[in-house]
Coordinates of C-alpha atoms in Angstrom, one line a residue:
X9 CA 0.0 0.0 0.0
X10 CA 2.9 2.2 1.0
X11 CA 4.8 1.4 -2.4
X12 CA 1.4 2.3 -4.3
X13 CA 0.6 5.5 -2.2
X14 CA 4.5 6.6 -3.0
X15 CA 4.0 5.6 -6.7
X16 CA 0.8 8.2 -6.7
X17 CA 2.5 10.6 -5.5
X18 CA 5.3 10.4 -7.8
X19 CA 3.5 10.6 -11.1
X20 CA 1.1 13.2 -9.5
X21 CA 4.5 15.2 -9.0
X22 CA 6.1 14.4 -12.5
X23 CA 2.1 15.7 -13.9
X24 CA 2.3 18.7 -11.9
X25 CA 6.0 19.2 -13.3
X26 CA 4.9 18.6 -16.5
X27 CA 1.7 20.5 -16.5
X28 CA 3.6 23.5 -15.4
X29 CA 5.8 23.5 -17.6
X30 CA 3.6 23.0 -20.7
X31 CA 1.9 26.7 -19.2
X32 CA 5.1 28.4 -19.0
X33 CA 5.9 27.2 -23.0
X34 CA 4.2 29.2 -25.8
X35 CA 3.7 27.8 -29.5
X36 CA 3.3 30.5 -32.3
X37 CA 2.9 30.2 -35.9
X38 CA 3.6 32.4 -39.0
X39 CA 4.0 32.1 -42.5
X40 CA 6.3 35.2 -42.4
X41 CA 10.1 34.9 -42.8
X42 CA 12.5 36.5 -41.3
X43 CA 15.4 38.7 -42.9
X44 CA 18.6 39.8 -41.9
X45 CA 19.6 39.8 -37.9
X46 CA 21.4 43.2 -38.0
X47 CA 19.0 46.1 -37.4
X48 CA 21.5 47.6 -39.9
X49 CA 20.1 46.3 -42.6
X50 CA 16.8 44.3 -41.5
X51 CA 13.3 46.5 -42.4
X52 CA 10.4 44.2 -42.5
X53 CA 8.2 43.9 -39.8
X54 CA 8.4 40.1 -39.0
X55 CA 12.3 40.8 -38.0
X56 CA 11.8 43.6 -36.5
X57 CA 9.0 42.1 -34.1
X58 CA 12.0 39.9 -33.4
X59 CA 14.3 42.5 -32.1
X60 CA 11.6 44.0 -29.9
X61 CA 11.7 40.7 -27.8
X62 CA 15.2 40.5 -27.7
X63 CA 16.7 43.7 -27.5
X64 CA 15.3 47.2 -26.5
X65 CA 14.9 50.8 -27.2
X66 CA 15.6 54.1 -25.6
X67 CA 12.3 54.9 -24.8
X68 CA 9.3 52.6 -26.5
X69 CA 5.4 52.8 -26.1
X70 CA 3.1 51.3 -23.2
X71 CA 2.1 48.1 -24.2
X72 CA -0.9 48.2 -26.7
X73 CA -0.9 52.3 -26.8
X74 CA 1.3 55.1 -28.5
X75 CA 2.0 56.9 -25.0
X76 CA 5.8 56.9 -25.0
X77 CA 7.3 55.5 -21.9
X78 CA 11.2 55.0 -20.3
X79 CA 13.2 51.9 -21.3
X80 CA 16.9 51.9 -21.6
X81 CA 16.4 55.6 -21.1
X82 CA 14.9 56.7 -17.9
X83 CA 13.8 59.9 -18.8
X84 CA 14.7 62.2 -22.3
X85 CA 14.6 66.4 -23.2
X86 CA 14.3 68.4 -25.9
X87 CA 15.6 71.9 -26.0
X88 CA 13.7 74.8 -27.3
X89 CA 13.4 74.6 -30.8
X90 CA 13.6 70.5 -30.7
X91 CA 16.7 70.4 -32.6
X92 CA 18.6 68.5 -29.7
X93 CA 17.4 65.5 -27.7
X94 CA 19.1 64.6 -24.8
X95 CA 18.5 60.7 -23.2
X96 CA 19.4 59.6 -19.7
X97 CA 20.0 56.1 -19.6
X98 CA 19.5 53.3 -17.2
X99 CA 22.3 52.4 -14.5
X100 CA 23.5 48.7 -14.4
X101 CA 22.1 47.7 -17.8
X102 CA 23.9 45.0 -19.1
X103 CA 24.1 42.8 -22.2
X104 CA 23.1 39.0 -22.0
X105 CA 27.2 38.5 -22.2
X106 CA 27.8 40.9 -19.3
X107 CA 28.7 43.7 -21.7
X108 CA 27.3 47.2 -19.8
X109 CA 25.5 49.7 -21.7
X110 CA 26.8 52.8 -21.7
X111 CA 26.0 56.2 -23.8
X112 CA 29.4 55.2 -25.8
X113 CA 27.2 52.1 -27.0
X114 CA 24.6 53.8 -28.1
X115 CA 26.5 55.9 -30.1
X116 CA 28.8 53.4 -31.7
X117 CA 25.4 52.0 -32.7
X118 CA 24.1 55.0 -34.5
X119 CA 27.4 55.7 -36.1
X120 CA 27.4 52.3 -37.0
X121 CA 23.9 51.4 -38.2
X122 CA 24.3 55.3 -40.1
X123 CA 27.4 54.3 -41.9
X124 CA 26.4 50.9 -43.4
X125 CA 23.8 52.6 -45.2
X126 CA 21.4 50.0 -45.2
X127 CA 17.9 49.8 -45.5
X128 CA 16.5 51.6 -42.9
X129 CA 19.4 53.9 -42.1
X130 CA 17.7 56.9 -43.5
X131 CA 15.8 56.7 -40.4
X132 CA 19.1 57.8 -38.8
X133 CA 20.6 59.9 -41.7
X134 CA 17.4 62.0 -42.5
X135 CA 17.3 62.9 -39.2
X136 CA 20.7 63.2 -36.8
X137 CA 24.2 65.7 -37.3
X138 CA 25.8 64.0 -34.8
X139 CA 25.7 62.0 -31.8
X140 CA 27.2 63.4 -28.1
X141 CA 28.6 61.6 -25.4
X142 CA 27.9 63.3 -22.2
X143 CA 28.9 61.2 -19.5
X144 CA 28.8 57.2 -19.0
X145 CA 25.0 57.3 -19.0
X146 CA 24.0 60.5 -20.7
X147 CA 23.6 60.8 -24.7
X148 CA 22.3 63.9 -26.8
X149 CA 21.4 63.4 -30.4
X150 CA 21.8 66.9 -32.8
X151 CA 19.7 67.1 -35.0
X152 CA 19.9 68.4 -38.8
X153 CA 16.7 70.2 -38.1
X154 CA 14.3 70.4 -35.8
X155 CA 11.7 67.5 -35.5
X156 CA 9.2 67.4 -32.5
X157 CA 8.1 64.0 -33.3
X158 CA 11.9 62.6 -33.0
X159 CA 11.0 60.2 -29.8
X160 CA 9.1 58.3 -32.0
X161 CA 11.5 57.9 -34.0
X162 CA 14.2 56.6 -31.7
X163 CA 11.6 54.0 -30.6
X164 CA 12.8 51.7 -33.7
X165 CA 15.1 49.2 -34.4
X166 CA 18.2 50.8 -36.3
X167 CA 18.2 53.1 -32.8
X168 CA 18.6 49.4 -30.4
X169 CA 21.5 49.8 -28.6
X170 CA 24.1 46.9 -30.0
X171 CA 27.1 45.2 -28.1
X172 CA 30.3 46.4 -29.6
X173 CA 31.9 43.5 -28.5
X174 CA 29.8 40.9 -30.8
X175 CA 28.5 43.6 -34.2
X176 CA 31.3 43.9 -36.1
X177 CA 31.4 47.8 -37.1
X178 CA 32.2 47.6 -40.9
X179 CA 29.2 45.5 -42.2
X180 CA 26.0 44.1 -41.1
X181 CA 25.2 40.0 -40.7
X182 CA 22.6 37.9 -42.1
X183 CA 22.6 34.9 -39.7
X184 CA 23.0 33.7 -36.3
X185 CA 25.8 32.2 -37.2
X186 CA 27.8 35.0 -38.1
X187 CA 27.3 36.6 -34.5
X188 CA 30.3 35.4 -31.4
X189 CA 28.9 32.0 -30.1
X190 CA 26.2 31.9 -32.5
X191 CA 24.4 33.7 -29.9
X192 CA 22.6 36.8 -30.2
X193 CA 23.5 39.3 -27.0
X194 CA 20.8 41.5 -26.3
X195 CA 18.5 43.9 -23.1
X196 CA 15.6 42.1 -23.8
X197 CA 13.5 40.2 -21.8
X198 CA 14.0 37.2 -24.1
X199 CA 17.0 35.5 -25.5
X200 CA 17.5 32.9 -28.2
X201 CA 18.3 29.5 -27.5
X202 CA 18.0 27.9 -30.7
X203 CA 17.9 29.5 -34.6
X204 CA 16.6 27.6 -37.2
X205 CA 15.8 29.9 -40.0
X206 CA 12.6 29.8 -41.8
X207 CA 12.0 26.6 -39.0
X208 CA 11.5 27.8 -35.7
X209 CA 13.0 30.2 -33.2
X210 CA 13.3 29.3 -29.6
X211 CA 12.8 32.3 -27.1
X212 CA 13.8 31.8 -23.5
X213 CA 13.5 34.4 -20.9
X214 CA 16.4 36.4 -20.6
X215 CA 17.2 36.2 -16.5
X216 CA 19.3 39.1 -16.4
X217 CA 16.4 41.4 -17.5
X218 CA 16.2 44.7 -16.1
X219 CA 12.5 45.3 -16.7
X220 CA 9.3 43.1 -16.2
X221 CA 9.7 39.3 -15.9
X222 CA 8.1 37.6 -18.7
X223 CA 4.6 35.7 -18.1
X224 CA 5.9 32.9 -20.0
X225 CA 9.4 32.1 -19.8
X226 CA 9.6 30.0 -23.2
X227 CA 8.4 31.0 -26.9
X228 CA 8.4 28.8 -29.7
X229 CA 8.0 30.5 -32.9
X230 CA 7.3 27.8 -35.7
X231 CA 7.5 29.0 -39.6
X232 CA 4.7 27.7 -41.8
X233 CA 5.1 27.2 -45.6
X234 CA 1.1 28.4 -46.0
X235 CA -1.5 29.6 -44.4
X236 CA -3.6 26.1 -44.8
X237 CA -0.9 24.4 -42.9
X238 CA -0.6 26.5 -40.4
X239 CA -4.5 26.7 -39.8
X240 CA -4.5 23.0 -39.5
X241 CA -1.6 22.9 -36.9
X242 CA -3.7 25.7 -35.0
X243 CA -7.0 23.4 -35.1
X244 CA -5.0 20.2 -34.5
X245 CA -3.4 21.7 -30.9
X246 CA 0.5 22.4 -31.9
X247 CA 0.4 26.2 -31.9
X248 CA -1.3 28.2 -28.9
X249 CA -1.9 31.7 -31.6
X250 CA -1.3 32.0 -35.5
X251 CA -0.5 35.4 -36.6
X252 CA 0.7 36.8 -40.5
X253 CA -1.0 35.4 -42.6
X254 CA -4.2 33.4 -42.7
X255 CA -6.6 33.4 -45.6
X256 CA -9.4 35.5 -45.5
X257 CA -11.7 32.5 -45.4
X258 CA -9.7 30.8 -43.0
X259 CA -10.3 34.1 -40.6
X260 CA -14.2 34.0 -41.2
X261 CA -14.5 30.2 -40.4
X262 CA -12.6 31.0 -37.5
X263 CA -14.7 33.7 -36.6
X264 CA -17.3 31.3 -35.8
X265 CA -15.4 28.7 -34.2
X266 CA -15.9 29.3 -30.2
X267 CA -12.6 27.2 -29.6
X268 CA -10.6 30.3 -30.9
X269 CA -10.4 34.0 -29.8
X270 CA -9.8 36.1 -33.6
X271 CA -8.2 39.6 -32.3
X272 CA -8.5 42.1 -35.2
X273 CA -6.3 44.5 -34.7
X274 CA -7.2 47.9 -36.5
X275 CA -4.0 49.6 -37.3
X276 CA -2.3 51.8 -40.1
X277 CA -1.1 48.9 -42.1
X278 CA -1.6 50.0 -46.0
X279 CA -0.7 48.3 -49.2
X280 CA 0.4 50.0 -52.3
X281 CA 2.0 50.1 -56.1
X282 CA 5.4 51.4 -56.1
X283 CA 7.2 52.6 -59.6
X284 CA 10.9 53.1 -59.7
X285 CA 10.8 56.3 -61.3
X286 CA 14.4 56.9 -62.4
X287 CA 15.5 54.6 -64.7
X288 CA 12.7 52.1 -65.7
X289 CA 9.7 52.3 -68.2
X290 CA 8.0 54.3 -65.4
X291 CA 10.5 56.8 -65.5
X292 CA 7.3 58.8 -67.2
X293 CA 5.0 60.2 -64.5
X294 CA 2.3 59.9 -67.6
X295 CA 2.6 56.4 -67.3
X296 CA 2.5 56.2 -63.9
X297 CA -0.7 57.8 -63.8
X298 CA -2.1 55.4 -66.8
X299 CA -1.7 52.7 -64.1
X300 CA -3.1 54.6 -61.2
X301 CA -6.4 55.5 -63.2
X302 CA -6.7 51.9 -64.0
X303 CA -6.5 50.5 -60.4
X304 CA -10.1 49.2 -59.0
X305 CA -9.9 49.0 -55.3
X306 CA -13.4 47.6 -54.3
X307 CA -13.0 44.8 -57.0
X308 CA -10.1 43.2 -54.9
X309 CA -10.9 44.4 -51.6
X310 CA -14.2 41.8 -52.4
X311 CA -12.2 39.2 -54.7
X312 CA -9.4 39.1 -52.7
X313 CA -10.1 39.6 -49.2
X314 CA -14.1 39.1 -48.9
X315 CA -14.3 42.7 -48.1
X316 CA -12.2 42.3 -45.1
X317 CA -9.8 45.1 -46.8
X318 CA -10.4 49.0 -47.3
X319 CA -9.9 50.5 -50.2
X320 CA -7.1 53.5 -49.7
X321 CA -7.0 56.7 -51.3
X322 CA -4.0 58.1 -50.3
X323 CA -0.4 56.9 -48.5
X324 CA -2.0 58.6 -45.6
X325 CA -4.2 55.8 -43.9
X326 CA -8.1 56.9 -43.8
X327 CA -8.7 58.0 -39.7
X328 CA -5.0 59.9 -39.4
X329 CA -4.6 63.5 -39.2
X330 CA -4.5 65.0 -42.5
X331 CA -5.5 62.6 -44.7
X332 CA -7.1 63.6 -48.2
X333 CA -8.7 60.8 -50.7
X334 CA -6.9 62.8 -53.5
X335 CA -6.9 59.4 -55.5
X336 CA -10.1 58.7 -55.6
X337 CA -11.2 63.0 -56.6
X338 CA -8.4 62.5 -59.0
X339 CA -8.6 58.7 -60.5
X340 CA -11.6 57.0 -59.4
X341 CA -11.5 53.7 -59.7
X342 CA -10.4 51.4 -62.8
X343 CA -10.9 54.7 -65.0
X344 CA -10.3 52.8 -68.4
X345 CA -11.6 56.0 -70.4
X346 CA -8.4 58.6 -68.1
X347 CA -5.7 55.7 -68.9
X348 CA -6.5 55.3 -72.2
X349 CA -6.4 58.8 -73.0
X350 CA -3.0 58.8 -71.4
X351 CA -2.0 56.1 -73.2
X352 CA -2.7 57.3 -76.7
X353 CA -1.5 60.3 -75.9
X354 CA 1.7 58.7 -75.7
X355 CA 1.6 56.4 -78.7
X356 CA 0.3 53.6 -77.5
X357 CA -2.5 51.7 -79.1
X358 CA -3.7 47.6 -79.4
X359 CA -1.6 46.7 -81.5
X360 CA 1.6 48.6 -79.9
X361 CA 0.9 48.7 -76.3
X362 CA 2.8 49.6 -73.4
X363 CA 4.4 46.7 -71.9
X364 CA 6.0 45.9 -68.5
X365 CA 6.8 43.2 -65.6
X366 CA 4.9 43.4 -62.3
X367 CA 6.6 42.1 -59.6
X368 CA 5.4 40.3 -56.3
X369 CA 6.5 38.4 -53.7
X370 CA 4.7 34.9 -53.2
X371 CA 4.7 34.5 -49.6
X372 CA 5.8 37.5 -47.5
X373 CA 2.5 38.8 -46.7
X374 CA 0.5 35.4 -46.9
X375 CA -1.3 32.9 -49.5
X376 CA -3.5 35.9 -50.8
X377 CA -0.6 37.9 -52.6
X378 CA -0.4 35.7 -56.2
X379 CA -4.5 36.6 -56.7
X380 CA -4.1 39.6 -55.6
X381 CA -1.0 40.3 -58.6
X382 CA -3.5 38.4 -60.8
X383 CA -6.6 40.5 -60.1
X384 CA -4.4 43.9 -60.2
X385 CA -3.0 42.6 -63.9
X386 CA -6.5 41.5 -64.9
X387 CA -7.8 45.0 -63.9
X388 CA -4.9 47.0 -65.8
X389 CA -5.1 44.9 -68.9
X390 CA -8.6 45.8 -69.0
X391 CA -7.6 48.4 -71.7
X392 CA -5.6 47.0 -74.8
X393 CA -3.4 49.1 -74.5
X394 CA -1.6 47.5 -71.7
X395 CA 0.3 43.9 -71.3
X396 CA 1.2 43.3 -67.8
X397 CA 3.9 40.8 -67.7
X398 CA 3.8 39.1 -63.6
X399 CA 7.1 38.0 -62.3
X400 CA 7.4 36.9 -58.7
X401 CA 10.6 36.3 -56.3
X402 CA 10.7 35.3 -52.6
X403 CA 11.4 38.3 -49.9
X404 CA 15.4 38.1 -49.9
X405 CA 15.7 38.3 -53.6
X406 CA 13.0 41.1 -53.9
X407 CA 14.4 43.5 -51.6
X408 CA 18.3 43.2 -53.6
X409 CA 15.9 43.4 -56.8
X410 CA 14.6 46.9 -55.4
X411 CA 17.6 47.7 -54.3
X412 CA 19.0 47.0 -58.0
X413 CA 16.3 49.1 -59.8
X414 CA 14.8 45.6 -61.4
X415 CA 11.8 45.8 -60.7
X416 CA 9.5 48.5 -62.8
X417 CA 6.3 47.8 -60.9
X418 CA 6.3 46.0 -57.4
X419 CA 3.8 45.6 -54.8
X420 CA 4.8 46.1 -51.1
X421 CA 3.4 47.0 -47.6
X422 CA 3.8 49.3 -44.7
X423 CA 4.0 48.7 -41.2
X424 CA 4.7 52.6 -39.5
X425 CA 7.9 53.0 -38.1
X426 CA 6.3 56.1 -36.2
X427 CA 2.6 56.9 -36.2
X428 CA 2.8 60.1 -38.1
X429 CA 1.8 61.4 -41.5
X430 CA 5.5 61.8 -42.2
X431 CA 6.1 58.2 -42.0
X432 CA 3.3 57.5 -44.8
X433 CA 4.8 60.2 -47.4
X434 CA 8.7 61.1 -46.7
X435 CA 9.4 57.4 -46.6
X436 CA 8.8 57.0 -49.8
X437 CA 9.1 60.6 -52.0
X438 CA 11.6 62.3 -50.1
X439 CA 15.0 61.1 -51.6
X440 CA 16.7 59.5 -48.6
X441 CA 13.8 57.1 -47.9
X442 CA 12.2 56.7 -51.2
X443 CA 16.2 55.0 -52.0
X444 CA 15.6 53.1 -49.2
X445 CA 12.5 51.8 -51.1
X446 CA 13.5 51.2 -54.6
X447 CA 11.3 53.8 -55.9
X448 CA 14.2 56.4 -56.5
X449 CA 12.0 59.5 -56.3
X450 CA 13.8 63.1 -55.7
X451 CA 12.8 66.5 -56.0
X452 CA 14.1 69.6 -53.9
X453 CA 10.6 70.8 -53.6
X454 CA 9.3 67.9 -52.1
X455 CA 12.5 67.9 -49.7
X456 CA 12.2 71.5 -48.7
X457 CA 8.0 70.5 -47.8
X458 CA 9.4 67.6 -45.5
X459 CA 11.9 69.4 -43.8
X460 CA 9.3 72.1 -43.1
X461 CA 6.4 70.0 -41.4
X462 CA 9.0 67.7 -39.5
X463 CA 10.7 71.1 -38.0
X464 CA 6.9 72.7 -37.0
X465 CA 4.9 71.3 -34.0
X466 CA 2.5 74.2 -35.6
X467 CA -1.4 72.1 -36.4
X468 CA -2.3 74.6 -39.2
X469 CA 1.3 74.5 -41.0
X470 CA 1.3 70.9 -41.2
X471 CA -1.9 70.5 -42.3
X472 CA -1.6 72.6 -44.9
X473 CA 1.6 70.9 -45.6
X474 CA 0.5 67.2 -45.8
X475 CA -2.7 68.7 -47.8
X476 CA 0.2 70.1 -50.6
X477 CA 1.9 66.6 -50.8
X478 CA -1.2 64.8 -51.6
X479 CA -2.3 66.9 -54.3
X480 CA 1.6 66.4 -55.9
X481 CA 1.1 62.8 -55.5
X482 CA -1.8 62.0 -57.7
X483 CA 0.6 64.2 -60.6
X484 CA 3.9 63.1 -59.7
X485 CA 2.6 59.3 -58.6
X486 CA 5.4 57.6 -57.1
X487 CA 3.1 55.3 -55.5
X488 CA -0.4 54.4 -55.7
X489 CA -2.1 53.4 -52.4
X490 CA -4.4 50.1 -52.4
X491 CA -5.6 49.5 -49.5
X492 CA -5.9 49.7 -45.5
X493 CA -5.5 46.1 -43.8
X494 CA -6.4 44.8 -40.3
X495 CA -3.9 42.6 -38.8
X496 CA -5.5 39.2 -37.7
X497 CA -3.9 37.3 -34.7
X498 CA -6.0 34.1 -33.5
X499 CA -5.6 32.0 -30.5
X500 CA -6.6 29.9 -28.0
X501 CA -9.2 31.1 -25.4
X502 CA -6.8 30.7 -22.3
X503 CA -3.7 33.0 -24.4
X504 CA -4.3 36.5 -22.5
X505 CA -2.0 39.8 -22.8
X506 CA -2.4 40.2 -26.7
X507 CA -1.6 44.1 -26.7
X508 CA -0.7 45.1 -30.0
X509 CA -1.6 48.8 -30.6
X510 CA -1.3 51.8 -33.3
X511 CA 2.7 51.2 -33.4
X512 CA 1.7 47.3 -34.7
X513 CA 4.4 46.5 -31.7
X514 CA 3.7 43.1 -30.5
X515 CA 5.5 42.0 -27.1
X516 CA 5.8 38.5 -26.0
X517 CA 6.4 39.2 -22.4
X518 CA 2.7 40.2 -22.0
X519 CA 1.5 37.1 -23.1
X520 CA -0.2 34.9 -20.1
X521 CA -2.0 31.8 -19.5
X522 CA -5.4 31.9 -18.5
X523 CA -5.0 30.3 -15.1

């Protein structure tokens, strides 16, 4: 009886283990892929969700708002005229390797990430002269011109303070295994165990944390080759949420399934058309505009996305300050009668139209992207005039391709690096950041308008400002907006502290288990 009794207990013990560990041990799954490892060079939002769970900004947002709060930094000033930004830091922050962080780190990062040039460097160029050590833990940033909305802008990735000892300073790393130890040294409150790219990443909590203790001390992040996979592992128990990128009619059967909890998170994420505009076909705003007139947003916001899309009418998503639908006044939607007067115009007619590739990417933002390049060909080619020719290449091949002025025509998507007006236009028709985007737009008058409504906190000026832009863009077209998405993340019922606001930041240290 004794030897039974003991026997009980034992394998009530080992459950109790076991069952405790299985609620401290989180299975998520995307069909998203992940890029380079350096914040250098790294701009898509998938990696970047990755370095806000492993390493950490100066200052970030509240969890699920856009109210700025302390991180590295404890507290940050602006002078007068906002031209100069001055950041305390945090005492006895240190790396996962022991490294401290001091306000020397943060600038060899800046310097760093600045001189590489990489993709999302203008978001340090565009803005900062120079970078000031003040003491151990005090750093100022000057400015090129005054920006009041510079916080926000420190908040990402390229600004993550890095450890000297394990970047190297004279070019950014694509892999794990490039880094000391294969491991990647971070301040966030998880660190990877285990890197199998485009397989899964193993997230552990980092005990050496200076902020919050994680909920769950172990994320598994499993990569899915499609959306109907990953659905199935969802319903069949191996993942605990699914997030980028389900089918639209896997999210309304879902909808109705009480087993899950759907969170549809409203956001300013926006798809659009980009040209390159200095060297290709497109090099002719005319042309540009041909296509923009053509464009019929309700047809594959309904085809597409069974109207869980909607249709965009300017770079500035519909609900932020100072948007204007100047593409729908301007264009309407699939105009055949404007493009083919365009077109004509031009010398262009059935039996010599204008011809050019459309590019996509298959998989980066989910099953739906090949009908969507289908629909958008089948709605330009509605006019003779035009043959679309659609080429496709996965992520890391289409971002060199951009960078390479290959592509004519390409379809992308933005996630907001700040949640500002200024983030929806200078990214990509000011010259630094439309580089940065393979679209190769410059014009002094555009930069002189930037310049002015980042360097005015005044309302009435930047309104007016942003209101100028949008009635250059439906002329000049460097872009043409499609439309406004919602961002679908679906669980289990007992996965709490899903807190994913405006910023689109998502943090894995808020995620709990019901108890």
């Amino acid at each position: 009886m004794k030897r039974l009794l003991t026997l009980l207990i034992v394998l009530g013990l080992a459950f109790s283990v076991s069952a405790g560990w299985a609620q401290n041990t989180l299975v998520y799954g995307t069909t998203d892929k992940m890029s380079d490892i350096d914040p250098a060079n790294a701009y898509d939002f998938h990696t970047w969700e990755i370095f806000y769970n492993t390493m950490d900004p100066l200052i970030g947002y509240a969890p699920g708002t856009s109210t700025l709060v302390p991180a590295l930094a404890t507290s940050w000033k602006a002078n007068a005229d906002s031209s100069e930004f001055t950041f305390t830091l945090r005492k006895g922050v240190k790396f996962t390797d022991g490294t401290p962080l001091t306000a020397d780190v943060v600038k060899w990062t800046i310097d760093r990430n600045a001189a590489l040039g990489g993709d999302p460097s203008w978001l340090i160029t565009q803005f900062v002269k120079e970078v000031q050590v003040v003491d151990p833990l005090t750093v100022k940033f000057i400015l090129k011109d005054p920006v009041a909305f510079f916080p926000q802008v420190v908040v990402n990735p390229p600004y993550y303070p890095l450890n000297p000892n394990a970047w190297p300073k004279d070019k950014w790393l694509h892999d794990m295994s490039e880094l000391p130890g294969q491991q990647l040294t971070g301040t966030g409150a998880y660190k990877i165990t285990s890197f199998k790219r485009d397989e899964e990443i193993v997230f552990e909590a980092n005990s050496s944390y200076w902020g919050k203790e994680p909920n769950i001390k172990k994320i598994i992040l499993r990569y899915f080759a499609d959306a109907t996979t990953m659905r199935l592992a969802l319903e069949n128990g191996e993942v605990d949420l699914v997030y980028k990128s389900l089918n639209p009619s896997d999210i309304s059967d879902l909808s109705k399934n009480s087993k899950f909890t759907v969170a549809k998170l409203p956001g300013p994420f926006i798809r659009y058309v980009c040209f390159e505009t200095s060297e290709s076909v497109f090099k002719d705003k005319k042309l540009r505009q041909a296509i923009a007139a053509l464009i019929n947003r309700p047809d594959f916001a309904q085809k597409v996305f069974l109207g869980q899309v909607s249709p965009l009418y300017s770079m500035i998503p519909t609900g932020m300050q100072y948007q204007v639908n100047t593409f729908k006044t301007t264009f309407g939607d699939g105009n055949v009668a404007a493009a083919e007067k365009i077109l004509k115009g031009l010398g262009y007619s059935a039996s010599n139209p204008f011809q050019f590739d459309m590019w996509y990417s298959p998989s980066h933002y989910g099953d739906t992207e090949a009908n969507l390049a289908e629909v958008l060909k089948a709605q330009i080619e509605k006019t003779p005039l035009v043959k679309v020719n659609l080429k496709s290449a996965e992520w890391a091949t289409y971002k060199s391709q951009w960078k390479n002025k290959q592509m004519p025509l390409f379809l992308l998507g933005w996630y907001p690096d700040y949640v500002d007006p200024d983030d929806y236009t200078a990214a990509f028709a000011q010259t630094d950041g439309s580089r940065g985007n393979g679209i190769n737009f410059s014009d002094p008058a555009w930069d002189k308008l930037f310049s002015q409504e980042e360097s005015t906190t005044n309302e009435a000026t930047r309104k007016g400002l942003f209101e100028t832009v949008q009635k250059w863009w439906v002329d000049e077209v460097p872009t043409v907006p499609l439309f406004q998405g919602y961002l679908i993340l679906v669980s289990k019922p007992n996965v709490t502290g899903i807190k994913i606001g405006a910023p689109l930041i998502f943090l894995y240290k808020e995620l709990a288990f019901k108890k």
